[in-house]
mmCIF file of C-alpha atoms and ligand atoms in Angstrom:
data_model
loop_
_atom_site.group_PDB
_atom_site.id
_atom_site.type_symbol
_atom_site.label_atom_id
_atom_site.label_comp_id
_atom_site.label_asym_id
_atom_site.label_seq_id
_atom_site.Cartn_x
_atom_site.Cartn_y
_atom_site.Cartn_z
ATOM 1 C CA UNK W 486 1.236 67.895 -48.877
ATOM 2 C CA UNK W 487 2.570 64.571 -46.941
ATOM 3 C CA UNK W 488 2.857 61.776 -49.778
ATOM 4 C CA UNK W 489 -0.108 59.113 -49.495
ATOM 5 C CA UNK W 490 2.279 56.190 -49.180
ATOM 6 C CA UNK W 491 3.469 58.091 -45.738
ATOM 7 C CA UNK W 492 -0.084 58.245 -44.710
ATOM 8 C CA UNK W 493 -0.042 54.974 -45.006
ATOM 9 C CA UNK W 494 2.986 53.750 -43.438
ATOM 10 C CA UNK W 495 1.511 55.925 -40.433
ATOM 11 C CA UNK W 496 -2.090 54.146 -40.376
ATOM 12 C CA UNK W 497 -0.249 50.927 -40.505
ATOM 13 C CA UNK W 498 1.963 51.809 -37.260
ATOM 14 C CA UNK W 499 -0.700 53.144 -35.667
ATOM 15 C CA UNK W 500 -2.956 49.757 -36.402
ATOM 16 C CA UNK W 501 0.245 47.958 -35.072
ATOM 17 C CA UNK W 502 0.547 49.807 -31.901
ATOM 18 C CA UNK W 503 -2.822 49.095 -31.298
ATOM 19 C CA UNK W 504 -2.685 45.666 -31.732
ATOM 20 C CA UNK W 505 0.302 45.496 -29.344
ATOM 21 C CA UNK W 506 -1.776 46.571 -26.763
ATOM 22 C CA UNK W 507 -4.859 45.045 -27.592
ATOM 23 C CA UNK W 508 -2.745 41.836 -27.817
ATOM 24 C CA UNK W 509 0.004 41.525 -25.207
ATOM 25 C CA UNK W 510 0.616 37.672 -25.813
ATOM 26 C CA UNK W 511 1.436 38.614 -29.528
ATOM 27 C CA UNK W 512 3.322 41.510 -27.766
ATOM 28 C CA UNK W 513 5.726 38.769 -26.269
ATOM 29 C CA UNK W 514 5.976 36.252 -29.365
ATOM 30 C CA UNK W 515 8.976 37.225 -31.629
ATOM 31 C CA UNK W 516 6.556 37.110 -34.423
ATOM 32 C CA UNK W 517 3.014 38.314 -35.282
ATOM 33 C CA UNK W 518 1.150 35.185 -34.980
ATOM 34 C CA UNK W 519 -2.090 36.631 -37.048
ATOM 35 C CA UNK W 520 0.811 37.694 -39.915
ATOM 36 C CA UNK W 521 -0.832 36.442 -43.566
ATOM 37 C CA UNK W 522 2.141 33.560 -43.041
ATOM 38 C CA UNK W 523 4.394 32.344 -40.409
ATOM 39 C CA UNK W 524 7.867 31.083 -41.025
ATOM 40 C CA UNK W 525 7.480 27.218 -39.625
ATOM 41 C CA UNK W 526 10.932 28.154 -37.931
ATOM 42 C CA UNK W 527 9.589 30.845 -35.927
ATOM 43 C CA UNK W 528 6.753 28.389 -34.795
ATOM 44 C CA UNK W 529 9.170 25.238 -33.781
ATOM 45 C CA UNK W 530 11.333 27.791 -32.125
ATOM 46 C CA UNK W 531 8.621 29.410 -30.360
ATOM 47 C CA UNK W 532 7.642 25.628 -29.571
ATOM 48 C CA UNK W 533 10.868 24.697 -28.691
ATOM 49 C CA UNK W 534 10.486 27.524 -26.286
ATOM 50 C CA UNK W 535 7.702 26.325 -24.531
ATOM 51 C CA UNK W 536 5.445 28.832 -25.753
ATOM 52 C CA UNK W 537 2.017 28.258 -25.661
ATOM 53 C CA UNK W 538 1.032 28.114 -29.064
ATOM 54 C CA UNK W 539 -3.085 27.441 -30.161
ATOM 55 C CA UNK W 540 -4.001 27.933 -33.322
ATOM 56 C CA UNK W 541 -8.161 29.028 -34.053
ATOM 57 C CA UNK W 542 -10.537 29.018 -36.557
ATOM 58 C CA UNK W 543 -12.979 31.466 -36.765
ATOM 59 C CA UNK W 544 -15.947 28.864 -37.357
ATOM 60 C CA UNK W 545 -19.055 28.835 -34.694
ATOM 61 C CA UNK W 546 -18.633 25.522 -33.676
ATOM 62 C CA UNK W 547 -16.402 25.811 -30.560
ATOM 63 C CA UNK W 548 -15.224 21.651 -30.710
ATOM 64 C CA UNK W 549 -14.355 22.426 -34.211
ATOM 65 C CA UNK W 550 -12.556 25.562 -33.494
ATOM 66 C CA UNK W 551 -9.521 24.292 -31.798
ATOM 67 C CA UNK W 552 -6.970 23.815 -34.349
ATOM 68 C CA UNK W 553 -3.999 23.067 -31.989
ATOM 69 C CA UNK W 554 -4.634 21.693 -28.620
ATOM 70 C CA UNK W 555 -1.188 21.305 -26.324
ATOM 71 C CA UNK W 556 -2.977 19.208 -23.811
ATOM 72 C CA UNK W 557 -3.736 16.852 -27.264
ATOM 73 C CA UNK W 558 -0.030 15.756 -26.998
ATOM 74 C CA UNK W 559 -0.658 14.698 -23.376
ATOM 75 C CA UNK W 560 -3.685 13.058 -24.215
ATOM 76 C CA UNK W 561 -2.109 11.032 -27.114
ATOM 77 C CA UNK W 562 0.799 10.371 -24.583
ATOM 78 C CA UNK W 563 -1.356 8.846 -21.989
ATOM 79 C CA UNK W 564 -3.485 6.610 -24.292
ATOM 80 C CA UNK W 565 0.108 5.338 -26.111
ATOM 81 C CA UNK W 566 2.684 5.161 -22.888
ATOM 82 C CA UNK W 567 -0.232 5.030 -19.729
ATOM 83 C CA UNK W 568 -3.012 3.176 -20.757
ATOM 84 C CA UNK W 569 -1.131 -0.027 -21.734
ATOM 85 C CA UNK W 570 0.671 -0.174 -18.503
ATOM 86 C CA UNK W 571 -2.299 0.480 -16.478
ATOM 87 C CA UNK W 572 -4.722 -2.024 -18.575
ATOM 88 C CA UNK W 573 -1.557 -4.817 -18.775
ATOM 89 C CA UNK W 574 -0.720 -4.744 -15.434
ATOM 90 C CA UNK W 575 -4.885 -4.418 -14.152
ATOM 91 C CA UNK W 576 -5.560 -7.144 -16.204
ATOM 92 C CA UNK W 577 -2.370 -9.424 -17.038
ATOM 93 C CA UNK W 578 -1.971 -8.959 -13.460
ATOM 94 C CA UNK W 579 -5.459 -10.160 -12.178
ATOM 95 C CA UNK W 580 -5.211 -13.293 -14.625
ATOM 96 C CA UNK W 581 -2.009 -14.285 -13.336
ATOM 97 C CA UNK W 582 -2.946 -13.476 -9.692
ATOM 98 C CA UNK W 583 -6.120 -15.856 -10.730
ATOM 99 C CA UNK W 584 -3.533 -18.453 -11.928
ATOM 100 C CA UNK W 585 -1.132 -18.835 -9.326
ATOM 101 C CA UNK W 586 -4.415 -19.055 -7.025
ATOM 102 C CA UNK W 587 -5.886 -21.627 -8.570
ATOM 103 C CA UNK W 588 -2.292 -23.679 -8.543
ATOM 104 C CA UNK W 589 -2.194 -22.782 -5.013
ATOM 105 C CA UNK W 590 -5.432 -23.031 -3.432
ATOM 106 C CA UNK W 591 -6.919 -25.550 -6.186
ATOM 107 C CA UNK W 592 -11.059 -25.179 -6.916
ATOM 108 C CA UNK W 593 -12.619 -24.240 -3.580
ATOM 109 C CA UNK W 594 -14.821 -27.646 -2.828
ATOM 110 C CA UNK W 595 -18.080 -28.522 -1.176
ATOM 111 C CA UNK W 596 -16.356 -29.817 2.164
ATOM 112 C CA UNK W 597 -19.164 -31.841 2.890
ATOM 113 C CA UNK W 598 -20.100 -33.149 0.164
ATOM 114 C CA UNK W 599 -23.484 -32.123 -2.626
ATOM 115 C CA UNK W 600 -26.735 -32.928 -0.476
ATOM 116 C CA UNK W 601 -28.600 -33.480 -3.471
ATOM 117 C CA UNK W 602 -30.784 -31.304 -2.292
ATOM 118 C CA UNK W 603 -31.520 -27.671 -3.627
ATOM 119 C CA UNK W 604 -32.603 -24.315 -2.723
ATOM 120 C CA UNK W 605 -33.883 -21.737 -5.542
ATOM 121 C CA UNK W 606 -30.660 -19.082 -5.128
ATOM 122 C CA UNK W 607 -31.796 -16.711 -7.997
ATOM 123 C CA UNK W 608 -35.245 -16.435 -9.507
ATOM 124 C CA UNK W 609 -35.524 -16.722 -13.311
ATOM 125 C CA UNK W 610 -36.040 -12.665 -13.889
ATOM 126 C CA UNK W 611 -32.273 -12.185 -11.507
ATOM 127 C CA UNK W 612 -30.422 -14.512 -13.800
ATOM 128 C CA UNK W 613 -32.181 -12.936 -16.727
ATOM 129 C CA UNK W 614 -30.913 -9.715 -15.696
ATOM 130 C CA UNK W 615 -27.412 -10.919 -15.009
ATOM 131 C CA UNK W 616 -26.764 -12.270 -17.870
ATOM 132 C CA UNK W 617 -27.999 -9.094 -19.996
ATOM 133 C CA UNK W 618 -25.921 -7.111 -17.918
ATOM 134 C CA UNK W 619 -22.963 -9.836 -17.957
ATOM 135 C CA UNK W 620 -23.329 -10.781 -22.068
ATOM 136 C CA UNK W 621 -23.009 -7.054 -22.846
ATOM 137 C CA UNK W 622 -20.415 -5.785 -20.400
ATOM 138 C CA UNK W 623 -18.321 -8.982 -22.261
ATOM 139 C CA UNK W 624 -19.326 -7.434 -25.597
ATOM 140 C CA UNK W 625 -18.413 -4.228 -24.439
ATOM 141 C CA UNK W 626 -15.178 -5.023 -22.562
ATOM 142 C CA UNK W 627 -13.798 -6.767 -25.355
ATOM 143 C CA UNK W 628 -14.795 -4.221 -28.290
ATOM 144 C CA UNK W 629 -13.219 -1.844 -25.905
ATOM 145 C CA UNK W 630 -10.327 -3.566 -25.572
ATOM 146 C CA UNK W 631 -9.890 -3.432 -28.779
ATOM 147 C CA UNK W 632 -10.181 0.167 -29.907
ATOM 148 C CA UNK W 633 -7.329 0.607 -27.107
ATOM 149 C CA UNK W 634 -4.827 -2.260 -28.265
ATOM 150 C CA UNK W 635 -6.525 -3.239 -31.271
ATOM 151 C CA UNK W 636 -4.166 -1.613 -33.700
ATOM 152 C CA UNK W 637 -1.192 -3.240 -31.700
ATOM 153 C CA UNK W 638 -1.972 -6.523 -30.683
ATOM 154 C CA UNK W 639 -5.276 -7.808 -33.484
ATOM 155 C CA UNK W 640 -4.081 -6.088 -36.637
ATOM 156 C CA UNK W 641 -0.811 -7.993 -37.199
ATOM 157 C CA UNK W 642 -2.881 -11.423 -36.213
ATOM 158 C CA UNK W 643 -5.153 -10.283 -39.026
ATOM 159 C CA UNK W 644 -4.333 -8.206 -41.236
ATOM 160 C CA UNK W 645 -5.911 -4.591 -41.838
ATOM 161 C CA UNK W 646 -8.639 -5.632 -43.751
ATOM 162 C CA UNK W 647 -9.855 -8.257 -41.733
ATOM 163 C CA UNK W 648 -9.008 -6.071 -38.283
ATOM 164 C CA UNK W 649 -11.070 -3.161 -39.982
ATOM 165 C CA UNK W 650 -14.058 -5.062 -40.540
ATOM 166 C CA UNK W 651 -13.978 -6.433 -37.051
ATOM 167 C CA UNK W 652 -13.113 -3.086 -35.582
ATOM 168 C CA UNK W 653 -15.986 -1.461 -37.826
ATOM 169 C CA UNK W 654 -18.821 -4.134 -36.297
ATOM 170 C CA UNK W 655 -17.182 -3.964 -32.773
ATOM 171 C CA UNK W 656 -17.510 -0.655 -32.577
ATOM 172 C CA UNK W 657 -21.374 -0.341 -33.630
ATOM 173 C CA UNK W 658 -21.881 -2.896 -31.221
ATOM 174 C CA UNK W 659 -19.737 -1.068 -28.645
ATOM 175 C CA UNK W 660 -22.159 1.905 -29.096
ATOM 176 C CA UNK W 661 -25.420 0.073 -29.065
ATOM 177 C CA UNK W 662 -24.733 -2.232 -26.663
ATOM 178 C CA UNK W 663 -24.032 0.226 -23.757
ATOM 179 C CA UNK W 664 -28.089 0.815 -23.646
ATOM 180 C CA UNK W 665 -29.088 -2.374 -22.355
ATOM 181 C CA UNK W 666 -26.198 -2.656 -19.837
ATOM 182 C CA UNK W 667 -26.858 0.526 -18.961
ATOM 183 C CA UNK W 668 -30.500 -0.753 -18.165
ATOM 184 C CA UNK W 669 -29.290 -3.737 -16.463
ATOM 185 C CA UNK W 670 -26.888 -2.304 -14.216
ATOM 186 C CA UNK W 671 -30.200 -0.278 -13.229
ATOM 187 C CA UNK W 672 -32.189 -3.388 -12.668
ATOM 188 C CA UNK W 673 -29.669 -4.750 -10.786
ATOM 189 C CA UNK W 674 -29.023 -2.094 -8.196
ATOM 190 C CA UNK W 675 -33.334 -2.585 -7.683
ATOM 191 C CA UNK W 676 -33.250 -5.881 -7.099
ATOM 192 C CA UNK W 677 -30.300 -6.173 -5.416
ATOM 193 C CA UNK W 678 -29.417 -3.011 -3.461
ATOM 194 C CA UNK W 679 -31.305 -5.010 -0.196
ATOM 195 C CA UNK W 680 -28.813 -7.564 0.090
ATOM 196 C CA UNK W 681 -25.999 -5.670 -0.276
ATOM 197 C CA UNK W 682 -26.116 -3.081 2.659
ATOM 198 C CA UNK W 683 -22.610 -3.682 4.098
ATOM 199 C CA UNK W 684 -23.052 -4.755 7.912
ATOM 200 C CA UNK W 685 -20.841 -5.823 10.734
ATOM 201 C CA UNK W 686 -21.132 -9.688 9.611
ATOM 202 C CA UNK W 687 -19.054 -8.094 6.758
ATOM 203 C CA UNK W 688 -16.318 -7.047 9.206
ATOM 204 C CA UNK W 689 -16.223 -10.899 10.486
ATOM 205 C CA UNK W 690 -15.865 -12.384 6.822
ATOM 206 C CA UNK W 691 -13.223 -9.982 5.595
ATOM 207 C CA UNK W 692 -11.018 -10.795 8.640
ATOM 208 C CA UNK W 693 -11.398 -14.026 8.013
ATOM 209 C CA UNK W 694 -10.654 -13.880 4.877
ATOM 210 C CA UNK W 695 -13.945 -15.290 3.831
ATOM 211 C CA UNK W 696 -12.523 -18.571 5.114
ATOM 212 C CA UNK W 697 -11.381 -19.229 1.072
ATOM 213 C CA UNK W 698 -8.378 -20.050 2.742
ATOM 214 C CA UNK W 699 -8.939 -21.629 5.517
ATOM 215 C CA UNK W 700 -10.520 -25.320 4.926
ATOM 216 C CA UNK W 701 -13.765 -25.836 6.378
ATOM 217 C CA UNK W 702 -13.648 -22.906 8.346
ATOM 218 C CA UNK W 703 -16.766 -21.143 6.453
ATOM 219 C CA UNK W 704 -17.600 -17.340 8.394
ATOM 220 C CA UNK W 705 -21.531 -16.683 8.809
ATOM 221 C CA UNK W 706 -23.068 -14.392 5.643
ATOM 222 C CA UNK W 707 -26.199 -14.119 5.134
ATOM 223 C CA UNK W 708 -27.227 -13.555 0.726
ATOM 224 C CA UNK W 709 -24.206 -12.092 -0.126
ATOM 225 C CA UNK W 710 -20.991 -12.072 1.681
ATOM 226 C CA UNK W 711 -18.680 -9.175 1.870
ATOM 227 C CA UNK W 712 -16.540 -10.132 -1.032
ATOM 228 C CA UNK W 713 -20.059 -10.195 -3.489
ATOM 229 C CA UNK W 714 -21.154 -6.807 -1.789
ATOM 230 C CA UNK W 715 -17.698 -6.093 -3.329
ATOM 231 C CA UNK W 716 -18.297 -7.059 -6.832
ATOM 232 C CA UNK W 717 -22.121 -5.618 -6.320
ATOM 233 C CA UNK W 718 -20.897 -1.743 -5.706
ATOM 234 C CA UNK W 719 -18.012 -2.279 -8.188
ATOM 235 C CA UNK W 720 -20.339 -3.277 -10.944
ATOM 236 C CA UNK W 721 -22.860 -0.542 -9.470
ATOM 237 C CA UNK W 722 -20.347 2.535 -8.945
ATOM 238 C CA UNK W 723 -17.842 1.297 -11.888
ATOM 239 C CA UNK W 724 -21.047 0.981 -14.170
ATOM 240 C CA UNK W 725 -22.163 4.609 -13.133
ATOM 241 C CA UNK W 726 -18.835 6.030 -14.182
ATOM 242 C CA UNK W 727 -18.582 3.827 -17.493
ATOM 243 C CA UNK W 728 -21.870 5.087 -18.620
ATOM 244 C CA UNK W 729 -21.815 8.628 -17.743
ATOM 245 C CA UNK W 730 -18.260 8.798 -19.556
ATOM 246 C CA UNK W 731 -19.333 6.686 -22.131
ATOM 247 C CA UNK W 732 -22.825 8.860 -22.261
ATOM 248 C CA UNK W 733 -20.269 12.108 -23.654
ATOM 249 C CA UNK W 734 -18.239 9.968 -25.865
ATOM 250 C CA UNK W 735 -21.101 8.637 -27.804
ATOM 251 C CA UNK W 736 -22.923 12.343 -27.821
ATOM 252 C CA UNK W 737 -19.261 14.355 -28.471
ATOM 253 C CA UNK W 738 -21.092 17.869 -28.220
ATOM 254 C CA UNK W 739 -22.067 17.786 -24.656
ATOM 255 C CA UNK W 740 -18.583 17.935 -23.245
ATOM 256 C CA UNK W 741 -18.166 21.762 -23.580
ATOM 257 C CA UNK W 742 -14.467 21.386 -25.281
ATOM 258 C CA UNK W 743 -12.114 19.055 -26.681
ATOM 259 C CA UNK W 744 -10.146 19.313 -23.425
ATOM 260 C CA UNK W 745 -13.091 18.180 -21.679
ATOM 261 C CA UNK W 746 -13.729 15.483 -23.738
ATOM 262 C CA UNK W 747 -10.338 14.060 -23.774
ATOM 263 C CA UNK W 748 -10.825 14.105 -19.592
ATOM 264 C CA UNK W 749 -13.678 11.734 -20.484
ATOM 265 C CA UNK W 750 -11.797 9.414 -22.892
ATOM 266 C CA UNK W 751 -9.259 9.199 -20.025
ATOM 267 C CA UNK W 752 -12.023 8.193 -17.246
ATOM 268 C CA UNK W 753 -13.794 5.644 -19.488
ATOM 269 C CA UNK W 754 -10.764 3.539 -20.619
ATOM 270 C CA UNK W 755 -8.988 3.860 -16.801
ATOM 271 C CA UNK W 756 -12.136 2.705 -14.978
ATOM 272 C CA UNK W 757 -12.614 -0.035 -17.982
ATOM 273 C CA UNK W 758 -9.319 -1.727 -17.192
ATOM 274 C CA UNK W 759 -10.219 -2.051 -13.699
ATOM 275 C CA UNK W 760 -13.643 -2.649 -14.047
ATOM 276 C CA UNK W 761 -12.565 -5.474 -16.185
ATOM 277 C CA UNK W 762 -9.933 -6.547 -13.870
ATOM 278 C CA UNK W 763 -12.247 -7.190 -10.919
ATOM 279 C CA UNK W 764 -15.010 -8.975 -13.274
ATOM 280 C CA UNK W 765 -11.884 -11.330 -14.240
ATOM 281 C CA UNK W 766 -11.949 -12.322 -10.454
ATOM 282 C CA UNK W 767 -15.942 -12.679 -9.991
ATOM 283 C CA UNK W 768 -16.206 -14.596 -13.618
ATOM 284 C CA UNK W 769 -13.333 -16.961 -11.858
ATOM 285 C CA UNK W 770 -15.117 -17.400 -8.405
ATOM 286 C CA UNK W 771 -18.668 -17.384 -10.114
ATOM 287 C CA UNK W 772 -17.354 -20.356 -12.676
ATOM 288 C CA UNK W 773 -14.067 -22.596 -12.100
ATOM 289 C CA UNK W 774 -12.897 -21.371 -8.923
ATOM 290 C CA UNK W 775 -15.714 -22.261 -6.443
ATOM 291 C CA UNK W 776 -17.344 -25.735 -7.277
ATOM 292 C CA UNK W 777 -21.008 -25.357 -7.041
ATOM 293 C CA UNK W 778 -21.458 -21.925 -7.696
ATOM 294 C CA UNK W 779 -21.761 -21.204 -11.224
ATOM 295 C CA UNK W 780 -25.202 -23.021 -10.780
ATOM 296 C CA UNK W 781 -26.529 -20.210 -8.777
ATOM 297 C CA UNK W 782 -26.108 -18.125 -12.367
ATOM 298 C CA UNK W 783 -27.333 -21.411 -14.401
ATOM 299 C CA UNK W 784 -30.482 -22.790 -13.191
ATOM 300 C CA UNK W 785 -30.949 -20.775 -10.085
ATOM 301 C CA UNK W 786 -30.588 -24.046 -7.426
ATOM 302 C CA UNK W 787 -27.904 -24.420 -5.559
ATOM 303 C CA UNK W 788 -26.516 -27.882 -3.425
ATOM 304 C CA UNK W 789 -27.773 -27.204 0.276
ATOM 305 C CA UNK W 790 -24.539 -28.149 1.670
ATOM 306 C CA UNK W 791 -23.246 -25.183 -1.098
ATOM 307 C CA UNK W 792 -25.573 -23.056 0.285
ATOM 308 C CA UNK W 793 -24.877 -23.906 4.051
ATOM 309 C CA UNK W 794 -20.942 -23.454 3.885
ATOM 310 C CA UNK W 795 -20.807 -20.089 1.871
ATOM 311 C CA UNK W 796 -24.331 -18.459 3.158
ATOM 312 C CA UNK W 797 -24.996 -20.136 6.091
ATOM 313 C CA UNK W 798 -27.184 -16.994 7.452
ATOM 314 C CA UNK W 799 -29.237 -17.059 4.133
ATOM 315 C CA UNK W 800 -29.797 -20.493 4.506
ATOM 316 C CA UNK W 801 -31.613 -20.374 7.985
ATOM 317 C CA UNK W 802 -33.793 -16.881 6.872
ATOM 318 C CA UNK W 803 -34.621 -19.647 3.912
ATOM 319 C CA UNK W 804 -35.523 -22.065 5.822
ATOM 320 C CA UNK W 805 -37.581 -20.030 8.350
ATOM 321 C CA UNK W 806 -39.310 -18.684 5.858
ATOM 322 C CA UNK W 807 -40.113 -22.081 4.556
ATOM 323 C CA UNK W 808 -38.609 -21.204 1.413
ATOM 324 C CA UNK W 809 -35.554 -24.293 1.948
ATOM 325 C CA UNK W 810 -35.764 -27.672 2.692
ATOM 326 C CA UNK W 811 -34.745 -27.874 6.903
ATOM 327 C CA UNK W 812 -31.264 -29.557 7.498
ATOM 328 C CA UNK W 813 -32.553 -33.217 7.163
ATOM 329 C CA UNK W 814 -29.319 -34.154 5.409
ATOM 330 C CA UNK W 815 -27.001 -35.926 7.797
ATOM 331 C CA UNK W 816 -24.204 -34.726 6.464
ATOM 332 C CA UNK W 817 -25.683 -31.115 7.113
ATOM 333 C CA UNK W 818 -23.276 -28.859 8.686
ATOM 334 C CA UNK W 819 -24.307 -27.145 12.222
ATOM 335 C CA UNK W 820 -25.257 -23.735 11.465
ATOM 336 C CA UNK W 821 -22.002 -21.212 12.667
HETATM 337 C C1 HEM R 723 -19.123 -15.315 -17.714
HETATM 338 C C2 HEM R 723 -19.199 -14.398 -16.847
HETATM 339 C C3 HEM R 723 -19.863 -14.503 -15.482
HETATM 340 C C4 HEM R 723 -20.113 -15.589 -14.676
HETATM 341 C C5 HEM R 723 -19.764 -17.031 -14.933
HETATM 342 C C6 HEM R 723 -20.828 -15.099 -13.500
HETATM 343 C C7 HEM R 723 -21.306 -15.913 -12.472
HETATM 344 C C8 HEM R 723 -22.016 -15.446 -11.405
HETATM 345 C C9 HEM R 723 -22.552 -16.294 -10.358
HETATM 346 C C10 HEM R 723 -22.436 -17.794 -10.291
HETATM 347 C C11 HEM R 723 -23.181 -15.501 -9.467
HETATM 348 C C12 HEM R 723 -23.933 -15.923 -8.213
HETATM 349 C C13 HEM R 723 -23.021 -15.951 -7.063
HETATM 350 C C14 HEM R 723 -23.843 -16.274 -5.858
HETATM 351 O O1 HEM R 723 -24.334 -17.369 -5.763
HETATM 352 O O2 HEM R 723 -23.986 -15.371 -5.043
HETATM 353 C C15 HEM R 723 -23.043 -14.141 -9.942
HETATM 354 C C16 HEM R 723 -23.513 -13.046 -9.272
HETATM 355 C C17 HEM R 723 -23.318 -11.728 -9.714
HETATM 356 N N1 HEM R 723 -22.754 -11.337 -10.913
HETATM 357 FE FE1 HEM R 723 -21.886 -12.546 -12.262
HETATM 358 N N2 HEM R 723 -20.954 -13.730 -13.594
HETATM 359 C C18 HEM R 723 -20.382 -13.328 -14.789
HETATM 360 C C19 HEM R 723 -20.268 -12.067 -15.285
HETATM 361 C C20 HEM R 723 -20.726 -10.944 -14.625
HETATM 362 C C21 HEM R 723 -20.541 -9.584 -15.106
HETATM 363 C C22 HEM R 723 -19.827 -9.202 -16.396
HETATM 364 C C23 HEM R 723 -21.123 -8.759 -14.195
HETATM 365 C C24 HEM R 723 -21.247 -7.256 -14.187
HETATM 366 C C25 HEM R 723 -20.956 -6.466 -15.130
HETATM 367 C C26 HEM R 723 -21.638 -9.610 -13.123
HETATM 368 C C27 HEM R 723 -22.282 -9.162 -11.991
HETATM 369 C C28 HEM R 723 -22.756 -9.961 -10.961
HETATM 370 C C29 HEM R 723 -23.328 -9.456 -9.716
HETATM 371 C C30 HEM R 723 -23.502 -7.997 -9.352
HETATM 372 C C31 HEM R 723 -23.692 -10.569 -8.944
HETATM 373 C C32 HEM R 723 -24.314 -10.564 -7.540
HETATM 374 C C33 HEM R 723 -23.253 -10.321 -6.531
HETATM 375 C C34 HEM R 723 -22.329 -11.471 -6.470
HETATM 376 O O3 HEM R 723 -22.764 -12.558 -6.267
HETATM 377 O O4 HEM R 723 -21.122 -11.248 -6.618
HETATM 378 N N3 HEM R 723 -21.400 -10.942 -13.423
HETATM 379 N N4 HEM R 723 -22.343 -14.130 -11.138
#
């Protein structure tokens, strides 16, 4: 009668025969990967190899379940080598673009002169809802900024306490903050999707550069010129994709897989650096750059003469609508 132990041996072949089958990618490893224990040589050969090696736990949550992710390594590579090079030379590179313009082309002036008179620019419930939009994409720009470059450029200015702190209330508001741009951006695409249908005066200002630098040379626009339709479907389209990548980061269990949610992580911080980037330029054009204009944003009145040089189009629908003051103003310039 065959010895038990021989039995045994036999089941056990038999088991492992099946498992080659069952398992071809174990087939091909040098080792069995579901083995009680693993040498850690066999696995950094196998690595070194270029295998593709995941590990899994048998737990029902499938975000959990991933216990080695390859594409992690990629991830973690783009957010350390990438994302720094993209965001410094998006955003360095607008600032110093902004710089050497302003040295260049200096503020961009009234030519003719305040009127002294004003037209209402923005009613009191636009600027309301450009500054709640504005205040928390500033919030949330900066508190994003942070989590990316935090670590390298704030913690040795503060120390890891302090930075930890900060980071801790930055990121709260970070999360909470992104529901009332979120609503603004929404308000703002209402109230301002009318005025921003791009049209053929568009065509005029952009080869013309928008006359910014050419003096006194102003091209016809009527509320918004090309370059504000610009900013209007950056903010609008950039927005969408911040808050709809944003929308999985701050609910994690929607993306199906980690994978998936890295792709997010990835989208949210690229289109932030841009995003950022071109609000750089408006905050510049909408404050120091462009005398005049930041009052548009303030009280709501802008100088007629403002108004005549940089929206000259506006102006007249204004006027014939009786909503502006007519040209009395000498110093007026002749409609283009
Ligand atoms: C301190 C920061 C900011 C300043 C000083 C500023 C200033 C201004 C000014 C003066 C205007 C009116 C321009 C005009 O007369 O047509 C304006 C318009 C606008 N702003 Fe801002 N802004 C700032 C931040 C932001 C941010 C962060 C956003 C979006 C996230 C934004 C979105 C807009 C949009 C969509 C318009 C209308 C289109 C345009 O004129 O470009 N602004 N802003």
């Amino acid at each position: 009668m065959p010895s038990s132990l021989s039995n045994l041996r036999a089941l056990c072949a038999a088991i492992a025969l099946l498992f080659a089958f069952a398992h071809p990618a174990a087939a091909q490893l040098s080792f069995k990967p579901t083995a009680e224990a693993v040498q850690e040589d066999k696995l950094l050969n196998a690595l070194k190899e270029g295998d593709k090696i995941t590990g899994r736990i048998s737990i029902p949550d499938s975000m959990a379940s991933s216990l080695i992710q390859p594409a992690g390594r990629d991830w973690r590579d783009f957010q350390r080598s990438k994302l720094p090079i993209i965001g410094g030379v998006a955003i360095l590179g607008m600032l110093v673009l902004l710089a050497v313009f302003l040295m260049m082309r200096g503020r961009i002036r009234v030519d003719h002169g305040f009127s002294g008179t004003k037209i209402l620019r923005f009613a009191s419930f636009e600027r309301f809802t450009h500054w709640l939009t504005a205040s928390c994409f500033i919030v949330l720009a900066l508190s994003g900024l942070n989590i990316s470059f935090g670590r390298v450029l704030i913690l040795p200015l503060f120390g890891a306490g302090a930075f930890a702190t900060m980071s801790g209330y930055a990121k709260i508001a970070h999360d909470y903050l992104a529901f009332p741009f979120m609503l603004g951006l929404v308000i703002m695409f209402l109230i301002w999707i009318k005025d921003n249908i791009p049209g053929k005066i568009d065509w005029q200002w952009i080869k013309q550069g928008g006359g910014i630098l050419s003096n006194g040379k102003h091209p016809p626009a009527r509320r918004f010129n090309a370059g504000q339709k610009g900013i209007f479907w950056i903010v609008i389209i950039g927005g969408a994709l911040m808050s709809v990548s944003g929308w999985f980061l701050l609910f994690p269990y929607l993306p199906a897989n980690v994978t998936a949610l890295q792709f997010w992580t990835v989208i949210h911080a690229v289109i932030a650096m841009l995003f950022i980037a071109a609000m750089l330029a408006h905050i510049y054009i909408g404050s120091v750059g462009m005398e005049g204009a930041f009052d548009a944003m303030g009280t709501g009145e802008v100088d007629l003469n403002w108004a005549k040089e940089h929206h000259s189009l506006w102006v007249a629908e204004e006027q014939a609508k009786g909503r502006a003051p007519s040209g009395s103003d000498t110093r007026a310039v002749p409609a283009e």
